[in-house]
C-alpha atoms as an extended CHARMM CRD file, in Angstrom:
* protein
*
       260  EXT
         1         1  MET       CA             35.7040000000      -19.3660000000      -27.9870000000  PROA      1               0.0000000000
         2         2  PHE       CA             36.4980000000      -15.6370000000      -28.1300000000  PROA      2               0.0000000000
         3         3  VAL       CA             39.1770000000      -14.7840000000      -30.6910000000  PROA      3               0.0000000000
         4         4  PRO       CA             40.6100000000      -11.2500000000      -30.3460000000  PROA      4               0.0000000000
         5         5  THR       CA             41.3900000000       -9.1770000000      -33.4310000000  PROA      5               0.0000000000
         6         6  GLY       CA             44.7990000000       -8.1680000000      -32.0560000000  PROA      6               0.0000000000
         7         7  GLU       CA             47.5060000000      -10.2450000000      -30.4420000000  PROA      7               0.0000000000
         8         8  THR       CA             46.2320000000       -9.6290000000      -26.9110000000  PROA      8               0.0000000000
         9         9  PRO       CA             42.5840000000       -9.7480000000      -25.8070000000  PROA      9               0.0000000000
        10        10  PRO       CA             41.0150000000       -6.5330000000      -24.4910000000  PROA      10              0.0000000000
        11        11  PRO       CA             40.8820000000       -6.1780000000      -20.6840000000  PROA      11              0.0000000000
        12        12  PHE       CA             37.1540000000       -6.7260000000      -20.0940000000  PROA      12              0.0000000000
        13        13  LYS       CA             37.3890000000       -6.8060000000      -16.2990000000  PROA      13              0.0000000000
        14        14  GLY       CA             34.8410000000       -4.3960000000      -14.8430000000  PROA      14              0.0000000000
        15        15  TYR       CA             33.1000000000       -3.8630000000      -18.1970000000  PROA      15              0.0000000000
        16        16  THR       CA             29.3640000000       -4.1210000000      -18.8550000000  PROA      16              0.0000000000
        17        17  LEU       CA             28.5090000000       -6.7730000000      -21.4590000000  PROA      17              0.0000000000
        18        18  ILE       CA             25.4490000000       -6.3970000000      -23.6980000000  PROA      18              0.0000000000
        19        19  LEU       CA             24.2790000000       -9.2240000000      -25.9440000000  PROA      19              0.0000000000
        20        20  PRO       CA             21.0330000000      -10.1560000000      -27.7130000000  PROA      20              0.0000000000
        21        21  ALA       CA             19.0000000000      -13.3190000000      -27.6480000000  PROA      21              0.0000000000
        22        22  VAL       CA             17.9340000000      -14.6530000000      -31.0450000000  PROA      22              0.0000000000
        23        23  SER       CA             14.2360000000      -14.2320000000      -30.3270000000  PROA      23              0.0000000000
        24        24  VAL       CA             10.9170000000      -13.2910000000      -31.9070000000  PROA      24              0.0000000000
        25        25  GLY       CA             11.2020000000      -10.3340000000      -34.2770000000  PROA      25              0.0000000000
        26        26  ASN       CA             14.9890000000      -10.2190000000      -33.7820000000  PROA      26              0.0000000000
        27        27  VAL       CA             14.3390000000       -7.2290000000      -31.5170000000  PROA      27              0.0000000000
        28        28  GLY       CA             17.3790000000       -7.8080000000      -29.3150000000  PROA      28              0.0000000000
        29        29  GLN       CA             19.6770000000       -8.0060000000      -32.3290000000  PROA      29              0.0000000000
        30        30  LEU       CA             18.1900000000       -4.8450000000      -33.8600000000  PROA      30              0.0000000000
        31        31  ALA       CA             18.5760000000       -2.9490000000      -30.5850000000  PROA      31              0.0000000000
        32        32  THR       CA             22.1780000000       -4.1540000000      -30.3900000000  PROA      32              0.0000000000
        33        33  ASP       CA             22.7290000000       -2.8170000000      -33.9110000000  PROA      33              0.0000000000
        34        34  LEU       CA             21.5580000000        0.6060000000      -32.7450000000  PROA      34              0.0000000000
        35        35  ILE       CA             23.9760000000        0.5760000000      -29.8140000000  PROA      35              0.0000000000
        36        36  ILE       CA             26.9990000000       -0.4410000000      -31.8990000000  PROA      36              0.0000000000
        37        37  SER       CA             26.2030000000        1.9850000000      -34.7280000000  PROA      37              0.0000000000
        38        38  THR       CA             25.4040000000        4.9840000000      -32.5320000000  PROA      38              0.0000000000
        39        39  LEU       CA             28.3410000000        4.6030000000      -30.1550000000  PROA      39              0.0000000000
        40        40  GLN       CA             30.6500000000        3.7390000000      -33.0790000000  PROA      40              0.0000000000
        41        41  LEU       CA             32.1050000000        0.8080000000      -31.1610000000  PROA      41              0.0000000000
        42        42  ALA       CA             35.3220000000       -0.7510000000      -32.4340000000  PROA      42              0.0000000000
        43        43  LYS       CA             35.3660000000       -4.4210000000      -33.3800000000  PROA      43              0.0000000000
        44        44  VAL       CA             37.7860000000       -6.2530000000      -31.0760000000  PROA      44              0.0000000000
        45        45  GLY       CA             37.1660000000       -9.8900000000      -31.9190000000  PROA      45              0.0000000000
        46        46  HSD       CA             34.7380000000      -12.6480000000      -32.8280000000  PROA      46              0.0000000000
        47        47  PHE       CA             33.3730000000      -15.9000000000      -31.4870000000  PROA      47              0.0000000000
        48        48  HSD       CA             34.5460000000      -19.1060000000      -33.0830000000  PROA      48              0.0000000000
        49        49  THR       CA             31.8090000000      -21.6880000000      -32.4990000000  PROA      49              0.0000000000
        50        50  ASP       CA             30.0000000000      -24.4330000000      -34.3780000000  PROA      50              0.0000000000
        51        51  ALA       CA             26.8280000000      -23.7570000000      -32.3800000000  PROA      51              0.0000000000
        52        52  LEU       CA             25.7500000000      -20.9410000000      -34.7290000000  PROA      52              0.0000000000
        53        53  ILE       CA             24.7580000000      -21.2850000000      -38.3690000000  PROA      53              0.0000000000
        54        54  PRO       CA             27.7950000000      -20.1220000000      -40.3990000000  PROA      54              0.0000000000
        55        55  MET       CA             27.4620000000      -16.8220000000      -42.2340000000  PROA      55              0.0000000000
        56        56  VAL       CA             29.5730000000      -14.0200000000      -43.6310000000  PROA      56              0.0000000000
        57        57  GLY       CA             28.6440000000      -10.6330000000      -45.0530000000  PROA      57              0.0000000000
        58        58  ASN       CA             29.7410000000       -7.0620000000      -45.6240000000  PROA      58              0.0000000000
        59        59  ASN       CA             30.2710000000       -4.5880000000      -42.7950000000  PROA      59              0.0000000000
        60        60  PRO       CA             26.7640000000       -3.8660000000      -41.4190000000  PROA      60              0.0000000000
        61        61  TYR       CA             27.9230000000       -0.5710000000      -39.9240000000  PROA      61              0.0000000000
        62        62  ALA       CA             29.6430000000        0.7980000000      -43.0260000000  PROA      62              0.0000000000
        63        63  THR       CA             30.0780000000        4.5590000000      -43.1900000000  PROA      63              0.0000000000
        64        64  SER       CA             32.0060000000        4.7460000000      -46.4750000000  PROA      64              0.0000000000
        65        65  SER       CA             32.7710000000        2.6870000000      -49.5740000000  PROA      65              0.0000000000
        66        66  GLU       CA             36.1400000000        1.7470000000      -48.0750000000  PROA      66              0.0000000000
        67        67  ASN       CA             34.9820000000        0.1520000000      -44.8310000000  PROA      67              0.0000000000
        68        68  ALA       CA             31.9100000000       -1.3450000000      -46.5290000000  PROA      68              0.0000000000
        69        69  LYS       CA             34.2200000000       -4.0370000000      -47.9030000000  PROA      69              0.0000000000
        70        70  GLU       CA             35.1250000000       -5.3190000000      -44.4360000000  PROA      70              0.0000000000
        71        71  LEU       CA             33.6610000000       -8.7270000000      -43.6440000000  PROA      71              0.0000000000
        72        72  SER       CA             31.4670000000       -9.6150000000      -40.6970000000  PROA      72              0.0000000000
        73        73  THR       CA             30.6420000000      -13.0340000000      -39.2580000000  PROA      73              0.0000000000
        74        74  ASN       CA             27.8960000000      -14.6280000000      -37.1720000000  PROA      74              0.0000000000
        75        75  ALA       CA             29.1570000000      -13.4930000000      -33.7420000000  PROA      75              0.0000000000
        76        76  GLU       CA             31.3890000000      -10.4700000000      -33.2100000000  PROA      76              0.0000000000
        77        77  VAL       CA             32.4860000000       -8.4420000000      -30.1900000000  PROA      77              0.0000000000
        78        78  TYR       CA             32.6400000000       -4.6340000000      -30.1050000000  PROA      78              0.0000000000
        79        79  CYS       CA             34.0370000000       -2.4620000000      -27.3570000000  PROA      79              0.0000000000
        80        80  SER       CA             34.4370000000        1.0420000000      -25.9100000000  PROA      80              0.0000000000
        81        81  LYS       CA             37.2380000000        1.6000000000      -23.3920000000  PROA      81              0.0000000000
        82        82  GLU       CA             35.8120000000        4.9970000000      -22.4090000000  PROA      82              0.0000000000
        83        83  LEU       CA             32.3980000000        3.5720000000      -21.5270000000  PROA      83              0.0000000000
        84        84  LYS       CA             33.8380000000        0.2720000000      -20.2320000000  PROA      84              0.0000000000
        85        85  LEU       CA             31.3120000000       -1.4070000000      -22.5070000000  PROA      85              0.0000000000
        86        86  ALA       CA             31.5100000000       -4.6170000000      -24.5390000000  PROA      86              0.0000000000
        87        87  VAL       CA             28.8250000000       -5.7590000000      -26.9680000000  PROA      87              0.0000000000
        88        88  LEU       CA             28.4740000000       -9.2270000000      -28.4640000000  PROA      88              0.0000000000
        89        89  GLN       CA             26.3390000000       -9.1520000000      -31.6040000000  PROA      89              0.0000000000
        90        90  ILE       CA             24.8710000000      -12.5010000000      -32.6920000000  PROA      90              0.0000000000
        91        91  ARG       CA             23.7080000000      -12.5570000000      -36.3140000000  PROA      91              0.0000000000
        92        92  ALA       CA             22.7080000000      -16.1960000000      -36.8740000000  PROA      92              0.0000000000
        93        93  PRO       CA             20.3450000000      -18.7050000000      -35.2520000000  PROA      93              0.0000000000
        94        94  ILE       CA             21.6850000000      -21.1830000000      -32.7220000000  PROA      94              0.0000000000
        95        95  LEU       CA             21.5900000000      -24.8060000000      -33.8330000000  PROA      95              0.0000000000
        96        96  GLN       CA             18.9890000000      -26.5620000000      -31.7090000000  PROA      96              0.0000000000
        97        97  ALA       CA             21.2920000000      -29.4500000000      -30.8040000000  PROA      97              0.0000000000
        98        98  LYS       CA             23.9950000000      -27.0050000000      -29.7030000000  PROA      98              0.0000000000
        99        99  THR       CA             22.0360000000      -24.5740000000      -27.4960000000  PROA      99              0.0000000000
       100       100  LYS       CA             23.3220000000      -25.9940000000      -24.2080000000  PROA      100             0.0000000000
       101       101  GLU       CA             26.8920000000      -25.9660000000      -25.4990000000  PROA      101             0.0000000000
       102       102  PHE       CA             26.5240000000      -22.3650000000      -26.6700000000  PROA      102             0.0000000000
       103       103  ARG       CA             25.1660000000      -21.2640000000      -23.2960000000  PROA      103             0.0000000000
       104       104  LYS       CA             28.0960000000      -22.9150000000      -21.5470000000  PROA      104             0.0000000000
       105       105  THR       CA             30.5050000000      -21.0830000000      -23.8550000000  PROA      105             0.0000000000
       106       106  ILE       CA             28.8820000000      -17.7260000000      -23.1110000000  PROA      106             0.0000000000
       107       107  VAL       CA             28.7950000000      -18.3120000000      -19.3400000000  PROA      107             0.0000000000
       108       108  SER       CA             32.4250000000      -19.4510000000      -19.3360000000  PROA      108             0.0000000000
       109       109  TRP       CA             33.5020000000      -16.3410000000      -21.2650000000  PROA      109             0.0000000000
       110       110  ILE       CA             31.5490000000      -14.0330000000      -18.9530000000  PROA      110             0.0000000000
       111       111  LYS       CA             33.1890000000      -15.5590000000      -15.8960000000  PROA      111             0.0000000000
       112       112  SER       CA             36.7280000000      -15.6240000000      -17.2900000000  PROA      112             0.0000000000
       113       113  SER       CA             36.4990000000      -12.0440000000      -18.6150000000  PROA      113             0.0000000000
       114       114  GLY       CA             35.3830000000      -10.5580000000      -15.3090000000  PROA      114             0.0000000000
       115       115  PHE       CA             32.4390000000       -8.5190000000      -16.6150000000  PROA      115             0.0000000000
       116       116  SER       CA             30.8260000000       -6.4820000000      -13.8480000000  PROA      116             0.0000000000
       117       117  ARG       CA             27.3450000000       -7.1680000000      -15.2470000000  PROA      117             0.0000000000
       118       118  THR       CA             25.7180000000       -8.7080000000      -18.2900000000  PROA      118             0.0000000000
       119       119  VAL       CA             22.5810000000       -7.4030000000      -20.0040000000  PROA      119             0.0000000000
       120       120  LEU       CA             20.5990000000       -9.7170000000      -22.2900000000  PROA      120             0.0000000000
       121       121  LEU       CA             18.2340000000       -8.0070000000      -24.7610000000  PROA      121             0.0000000000
       122       122  SER       CA             15.3290000000      -10.1910000000      -25.7610000000  PROA      122             0.0000000000
       123       123  SER       CA             11.6690000000      -10.4440000000      -26.7930000000  PROA      123             0.0000000000
       124       124  SER       CA              8.6700000000      -12.6970000000      -26.3070000000  PROA      124             0.0000000000
       125       125  HSD       CA              5.5000000000      -13.5030000000      -28.2520000000  PROA      125             0.0000000000
       126       126  ALA       CA              2.8600000000      -10.8620000000      -27.5510000000  PROA      126             0.0000000000
       127       127  TYR       CA              0.0060000000      -13.2260000000      -28.3780000000  PROA      127             0.0000000000
       128       128  GLN       CA              0.9960000000      -15.6190000000      -25.5690000000  PROA      128             0.0000000000
       129       129  ARG       CA              0.7040000000      -13.0840000000      -22.7470000000  PROA      129             0.0000000000
       130       130  ASP       CA             -1.6260000000      -13.8610000000      -19.8800000000  PROA      130             0.0000000000
       131       131  ASP       CA             -4.0710000000      -11.3150000000      -18.4210000000  PROA      131             0.0000000000
       132       132  GLN       CA             -1.6140000000       -9.6280000000      -16.0470000000  PROA      132             0.0000000000
       133       133  GLN       CA              0.9510000000       -9.2150000000      -18.8330000000  PROA      133             0.0000000000
       134       134  MET       CA             -1.5900000000       -7.4140000000      -21.0270000000  PROA      134             0.0000000000
       135       135  GLN       CA             -1.5850000000       -4.4340000000      -18.6660000000  PROA      135             0.0000000000
       136       136  GLY       CA              0.6760000000       -1.4000000000      -18.9670000000  PROA      136             0.0000000000
       137       137  THR       CA              3.9110000000       -1.2920000000      -20.9310000000  PROA      137             0.0000000000
       138       138  SER       CA              5.1240000000       -4.1630000000      -23.0870000000  PROA      138             0.0000000000
       139       139  LEU       CA              8.6380000000       -3.8680000000      -21.5980000000  PROA      139             0.0000000000
       140       140  ARG       CA              9.8050000000       -6.1470000000      -18.7910000000  PROA      140             0.0000000000
       141       141  PHE       CA             12.9720000000       -6.9640000000      -16.8460000000  PROA      141             0.0000000000
       142       142  LEU       CA             14.5990000000       -9.7290000000      -14.8150000000  PROA      142             0.0000000000
       143       143  LEU       CA             17.5370000000       -9.4590000000      -12.4160000000  PROA      143             0.0000000000
       144       144  SER       CA             19.6950000000      -12.3010000000      -11.1840000000  PROA      144             0.0000000000
       145       145  PRO       CA             20.1120000000      -12.4120000000       -7.3750000000  PROA      145             0.0000000000
       146       146  LYS       CA             23.7200000000      -11.2390000000       -7.7190000000  PROA      146             0.0000000000
       147       147  LEU       CA             22.7530000000       -8.1050000000       -9.6970000000  PROA      147             0.0000000000
       148       148  GLU       CA             19.6360000000       -7.4370000000       -7.6490000000  PROA      148             0.0000000000
       149       149  GLN       CA             21.8030000000       -6.3950000000       -4.6880000000  PROA      149             0.0000000000
       150       150  GLU       CA             23.3790000000       -3.6460000000       -6.8250000000  PROA      150             0.0000000000
       151       151  ALA       CA             20.6360000000       -2.5060000000       -9.1990000000  PROA      151             0.0000000000
       152       152  SER       CA             17.3300000000       -3.0130000000       -7.3920000000  PROA      152             0.0000000000
       153       153  GLN       CA             17.1850000000        0.5510000000       -6.0160000000  PROA      153             0.0000000000
       154       154  ARG       CA             17.7470000000        2.1220000000       -9.4430000000  PROA      154             0.0000000000
       155       155  ILE       CA             15.1940000000       -0.2070000000      -11.0540000000  PROA      155             0.0000000000
       156       156  LYS       CA             12.6980000000        0.7470000000       -8.3570000000  PROA      156             0.0000000000
       157       157  GLU       CA             13.2410000000        4.4350000000       -9.1620000000  PROA      157             0.0000000000
       158       158  LEU       CA             12.5560000000        3.7460000000      -12.8390000000  PROA      158             0.0000000000
       159       159  GLU       CA              9.2700000000        2.0190000000      -11.9110000000  PROA      159             0.0000000000
       160       160  TRP       CA              9.9450000000       -0.8570000000      -14.2680000000  PROA      160             0.0000000000
       161       161  ARG       CA              7.7760000000       -3.9640000000      -14.3080000000  PROA      161             0.0000000000
       162       162  GLU       CA              9.3850000000       -7.3020000000      -13.5820000000  PROA      162             0.0000000000
       163       163  MET       CA              8.5750000000      -10.1900000000      -15.9060000000  PROA      163             0.0000000000
       164       164  GLU       CA              5.5990000000      -11.9310000000      -14.3310000000  PROA      164             0.0000000000
       165       165  LYS       CA              5.5900000000      -15.6320000000      -13.6220000000  PROA      165             0.0000000000
       166       166  VAL       CA              2.5890000000      -17.4900000000      -15.0130000000  PROA      166             0.0000000000
       167       167  SER       CA              0.6130000000      -20.4790000000      -13.8160000000  PROA      167             0.0000000000
       168       168  ALA       CA              2.3260000000      -23.7790000000      -14.5540000000  PROA      168             0.0000000000
       169       169  PHE       CA             -1.0900000000      -25.4090000000      -14.9550000000  PROA      169             0.0000000000
       170       170  PRO       CA             -3.4760000000      -22.7140000000      -16.2640000000  PROA      170             0.0000000000
       171       171  GLY       CA             -7.1240000000      -23.4580000000      -15.6490000000  PROA      171             0.0000000000
       172       172  ILE       CA             -6.2770000000      -26.2140000000      -13.1840000000  PROA      172             0.0000000000
       173       173  SER       CA             -4.1730000000      -24.6780000000      -10.4280000000  PROA      173             0.0000000000
       174       174  ASP       CA             -2.7030000000      -21.2230000000       -9.8760000000  PROA      174             0.0000000000
       175       175  SER       CA             -0.5960000000      -22.2080000000       -6.8780000000  PROA      175             0.0000000000
       176       176  GLU       CA              2.4950000000      -23.1310000000       -8.9110000000  PROA      176             0.0000000000
       177       177  LYS       CA              4.1050000000      -20.3460000000      -10.9670000000  PROA      177             0.0000000000
       178       178  LYS       CA              6.9230000000      -20.5110000000      -13.5190000000  PROA      178             0.0000000000
       179       179  LEU       CA              8.9790000000      -18.1550000000      -15.6530000000  PROA      179             0.0000000000
       180       180  TYR       CA              7.7280000000      -18.4890000000      -19.2170000000  PROA      180             0.0000000000
       181       181  ILE       CA              9.2610000000      -16.5800000000      -22.1610000000  PROA      181             0.0000000000
       182       182  PRO       CA              7.7790000000      -18.0360000000      -25.3810000000  PROA      182             0.0000000000
       183       183  GLY       CA              9.7150000000      -16.9900000000      -28.4780000000  PROA      183             0.0000000000
       184       184  GLY       CA             12.6480000000      -15.8850000000      -26.3210000000  PROA      184             0.0000000000
       185       185  GLY       CA             15.1630000000      -18.4470000000      -27.5910000000  PROA      185             0.0000000000
       186       186  ILE       CA             17.8000000000      -19.1360000000      -24.9090000000  PROA      186             0.0000000000
       187       187  THR       CA             16.6680000000      -16.2180000000      -22.7290000000  PROA      187             0.0000000000
       188       188  ARG       CA             15.1950000000      -18.1740000000      -19.8220000000  PROA      188             0.0000000000
       189       189  ALA       CA             17.8520000000      -20.9090000000      -19.8580000000  PROA      189             0.0000000000
       190       190  LEU       CA             20.7630000000      -18.4340000000      -19.9960000000  PROA      190             0.0000000000
       191       191  TYR       CA             19.1920000000      -16.3450000000      -17.2390000000  PROA      191             0.0000000000
       192       192  ASN       CA             18.8580000000      -19.4600000000      -15.0640000000  PROA      192             0.0000000000
       193       193  ASP       CA             22.4670000000      -20.4180000000      -15.8610000000  PROA      193             0.0000000000
       194       194  CYS       CA             23.6690000000      -17.0220000000      -14.6580000000  PROA      194             0.0000000000
       195       195  CYS       CA             21.5540000000      -17.2450000000      -11.5090000000  PROA      195             0.0000000000
       196       196  ASN       CA             23.0330000000      -20.6530000000      -10.7240000000  PROA      196             0.0000000000
       197       197  GLU       CA             26.5890000000      -19.4490000000      -11.4320000000  PROA      197             0.0000000000
       198       198  ASP       CA             26.1270000000      -16.2990000000       -9.3010000000  PROA      198             0.0000000000
       199       199  ILE       CA             26.6670000000      -14.0260000000      -12.3180000000  PROA      199             0.0000000000
       200       200  PRO       CA             25.2250000000      -10.4680000000      -12.2850000000  PROA      200             0.0000000000
       201       201  MET       CA             22.7280000000      -10.5110000000      -15.1780000000  PROA      201             0.0000000000
       202       202  ALA       CA             19.7800000000       -8.4090000000      -16.2660000000  PROA      202             0.0000000000
       203       203  VAL       CA             17.2860000000       -9.4320000000      -18.9270000000  PROA      203             0.0000000000
       204       204  LEU       CA             15.4710000000       -6.5890000000      -20.6930000000  PROA      204             0.0000000000
       205       205  LEU       CA             12.7150000000       -7.7420000000      -23.0290000000  PROA      205             0.0000000000
       206       206  THR       CA              9.6140000000       -6.6370000000      -24.8400000000  PROA      206             0.0000000000
       207       207  PHE       CA              6.4540000000       -8.4040000000      -25.9480000000  PROA      207             0.0000000000
       208       208  CYS       CA              6.1070000000       -8.1830000000      -29.7300000000  PROA      208             0.0000000000
       209       209  SER       CA              4.8990000000       -9.8750000000      -32.8980000000  PROA      209             0.0000000000
       210       210  GLU       CA              6.7370000000      -10.7430000000      -36.0940000000  PROA      210             0.0000000000
       211       211  GLY       CA              6.7290000000       -7.9900000000      -38.7120000000  PROA      211             0.0000000000
       212       212  ASP       CA              8.3300000000       -4.5690000000      -38.8070000000  PROA      212             0.0000000000
       213       213  ASN       CA             10.0730000000       -4.6850000000      -35.4230000000  PROA      213             0.0000000000
       214       214  ILE       CA             12.1300000000       -1.5040000000      -35.8200000000  PROA      214             0.0000000000
       215       215  PRO       CA              9.8690000000        0.4480000000      -33.3940000000  PROA      215             0.0000000000
       216       216  ASP       CA             10.2810000000       -2.3770000000      -30.8600000000  PROA      216             0.0000000000
       217       217  ALA       CA             14.0760000000       -2.1500000000      -31.2420000000  PROA      217             0.0000000000
       218       218  PHE       CA             14.0460000000        1.5960000000      -30.5710000000  PROA      218             0.0000000000
       219       219  ALA       CA             11.8120000000        1.0730000000      -27.5290000000  PROA      219             0.0000000000
       220       220  LEU       CA             14.1210000000       -1.6170000000      -26.1260000000  PROA      220             0.0000000000
       221       221  ALA       CA             17.2260000000        0.5060000000      -26.7500000000  PROA      221             0.0000000000
       222       222  ASN       CA             15.5710000000        3.4770000000      -24.9870000000  PROA      222             0.0000000000
       223       223  TYR       CA             14.6200000000        1.1690000000      -22.1090000000  PROA      223             0.0000000000
       224       224  LEU       CA             18.2550000000        0.1310000000      -21.7280000000  PROA      224             0.0000000000
       225       225  ASN       CA             19.4550000000        3.7380000000      -21.9770000000  PROA      225             0.0000000000
       226       226  ASP       CA             17.1150000000        4.8220000000      -19.1810000000  PROA      226             0.0000000000
       227       227  TRP       CA             19.1510000000        2.5720000000      -16.9120000000  PROA      227             0.0000000000
       228       228  LEU       CA             22.7340000000        2.6810000000      -18.2200000000  PROA      228             0.0000000000
       229       229  HSD       CA             22.7640000000        6.1820000000      -19.7820000000  PROA      229             0.0000000000
       230       230  LEU       CA             24.8310000000        5.1200000000      -22.7770000000  PROA      230             0.0000000000
       231       231  LEU       CA             23.6920000000        8.3000000000      -24.5360000000  PROA      231             0.0000000000
       232       232  SER       CA             23.4450000000       11.6030000000      -22.7120000000  PROA      232             0.0000000000
       233       233  THR       CA             20.1640000000       13.2990000000      -23.6130000000  PROA      233             0.0000000000
       234       234  PRO       CA             17.9970000000       16.0170000000      -22.0320000000  PROA      234             0.0000000000
       235       235  ALA       CA             15.2480000000       14.6960000000      -19.7920000000  PROA      235             0.0000000000
       236       236  ASP       CA             12.5280000000       15.8540000000      -22.2060000000  PROA      236             0.0000000000
       237       237  ARG       CA             14.0470000000       14.2010000000      -25.2990000000  PROA      237             0.0000000000
       238       238  SER       CA             14.4640000000       10.6450000000      -26.5310000000  PROA      238             0.0000000000
       239       239  PRO       CA             17.9580000000        9.3650000000      -27.3960000000  PROA      239             0.0000000000
       240       240  GLN       CA             19.0240000000        9.9160000000      -30.9950000000  PROA      240             0.0000000000
       241       241  TRP       CA             20.0210000000        6.4790000000      -32.2910000000  PROA      241             0.0000000000
       242       242  ASN       CA             21.9050000000        6.1340000000      -35.5790000000  PROA      242             0.0000000000
       243       243  VAL       CA             20.3700000000        3.5580000000      -37.9010000000  PROA      243             0.0000000000
       244       244  PRO       CA             23.0840000000        1.3590000000      -39.4600000000  PROA      244             0.0000000000
       245       245  ALA       CA             23.4530000000        1.1620000000      -43.2310000000  PROA      245             0.0000000000
       246       246  SER       CA             22.5110000000       -2.5280000000      -43.2390000000  PROA      246             0.0000000000
       247       247  TRP       CA             18.9340000000       -1.7210000000      -42.1980000000  PROA      247             0.0000000000
       248       248  LYS       CA             18.2290000000       -0.5340000000      -45.7350000000  PROA      248             0.0000000000
       249       249  LEU       CA             18.0950000000       -4.2110000000      -46.6870000000  PROA      249             0.0000000000
       250       250  LEU       CA             15.8170000000       -5.4060000000      -43.8790000000  PROA      250             0.0000000000
       251       251  PHE       CA             12.8020000000       -5.8620000000      -46.1260000000  PROA      251             0.0000000000
       252       252  GLY       CA             14.4890000000       -6.3120000000      -49.4950000000  PROA      252             0.0000000000
       253       253  ASN       CA             13.6540000000       -4.2820000000      -52.5860000000  PROA      253             0.0000000000
       254       254  GLY       CA             10.3610000000       -2.5420000000      -53.1970000000  PROA      254             0.0000000000
       255       255  ILE       CA              7.5380000000       -3.9400000000      -55.2880000000  PROA      255             0.0000000000
       256       256  PRO       CA              8.4570000000       -3.7720000000      -59.0100000000  PROA      256             0.0000000000
       257       257  PRO       CA              6.0430000000       -1.3540000000      -60.7490000000  PROA      257             0.0000000000
       258       258  ALA       CA              6.0450000000       -3.6370000000      -63.8280000000  PROA      258             0.0000000000
       259       259  ILE       CA              3.7900000000       -6.1900000000      -62.0730000000  PROA      259             0.0000000000
       260       260  PHE       CA              0.9160000000       -3.7100000000      -62.1500000000  PROA      260             0.0000000000
């Protein structure tokens, strides 16, 4: 359930919603961090749900000692009225027994809020690609039928590659194909939910491996910006994303020199 910070919820009707999937390398969450930090989005509420592992921490987007003391939780919503943009950042894993319930909550909120489109940022295991997925860029997209009517021409101009379907029975029969996103968390299920509910949704994802996934996050954020133009940049330059203060703690402290 969405709980607004103020007394009245923000008017999300006509807004674009961006949210990450908790997936391999946490790439979607890292890319979402870049968007919130760079655009300096204001926090407008949080999600109250028992489907996510509880957590609390300091402000991940702190810019001074004063606002560093603000608390953040496992699922918070940020917004820009000027850009008509809402961002849901998810900072904790989804409990396995509650994934279906969580998807229903998200779909219900999307429908009741009147978002014009939803963009899910995700990732998939690079080592489980088939031969066709090994070619070209590691970035892929999916569009729900409802969004395809609106965005297909722009996507065609960008020359993006759609996420390929793979053989349901590899080595036995290639006649039956299925959408397979290993390591993508709820990506495929939420995408199918939105297709069934006639919700305009795009999935932007990248193939990656666990490790230092900061470059993957920048690549996914740039991929999104090519479409939505969240940041205005010259054609010959990449967007300048602001790294949030919390990224200093991604890999913990350095190796103590005393051990040598």
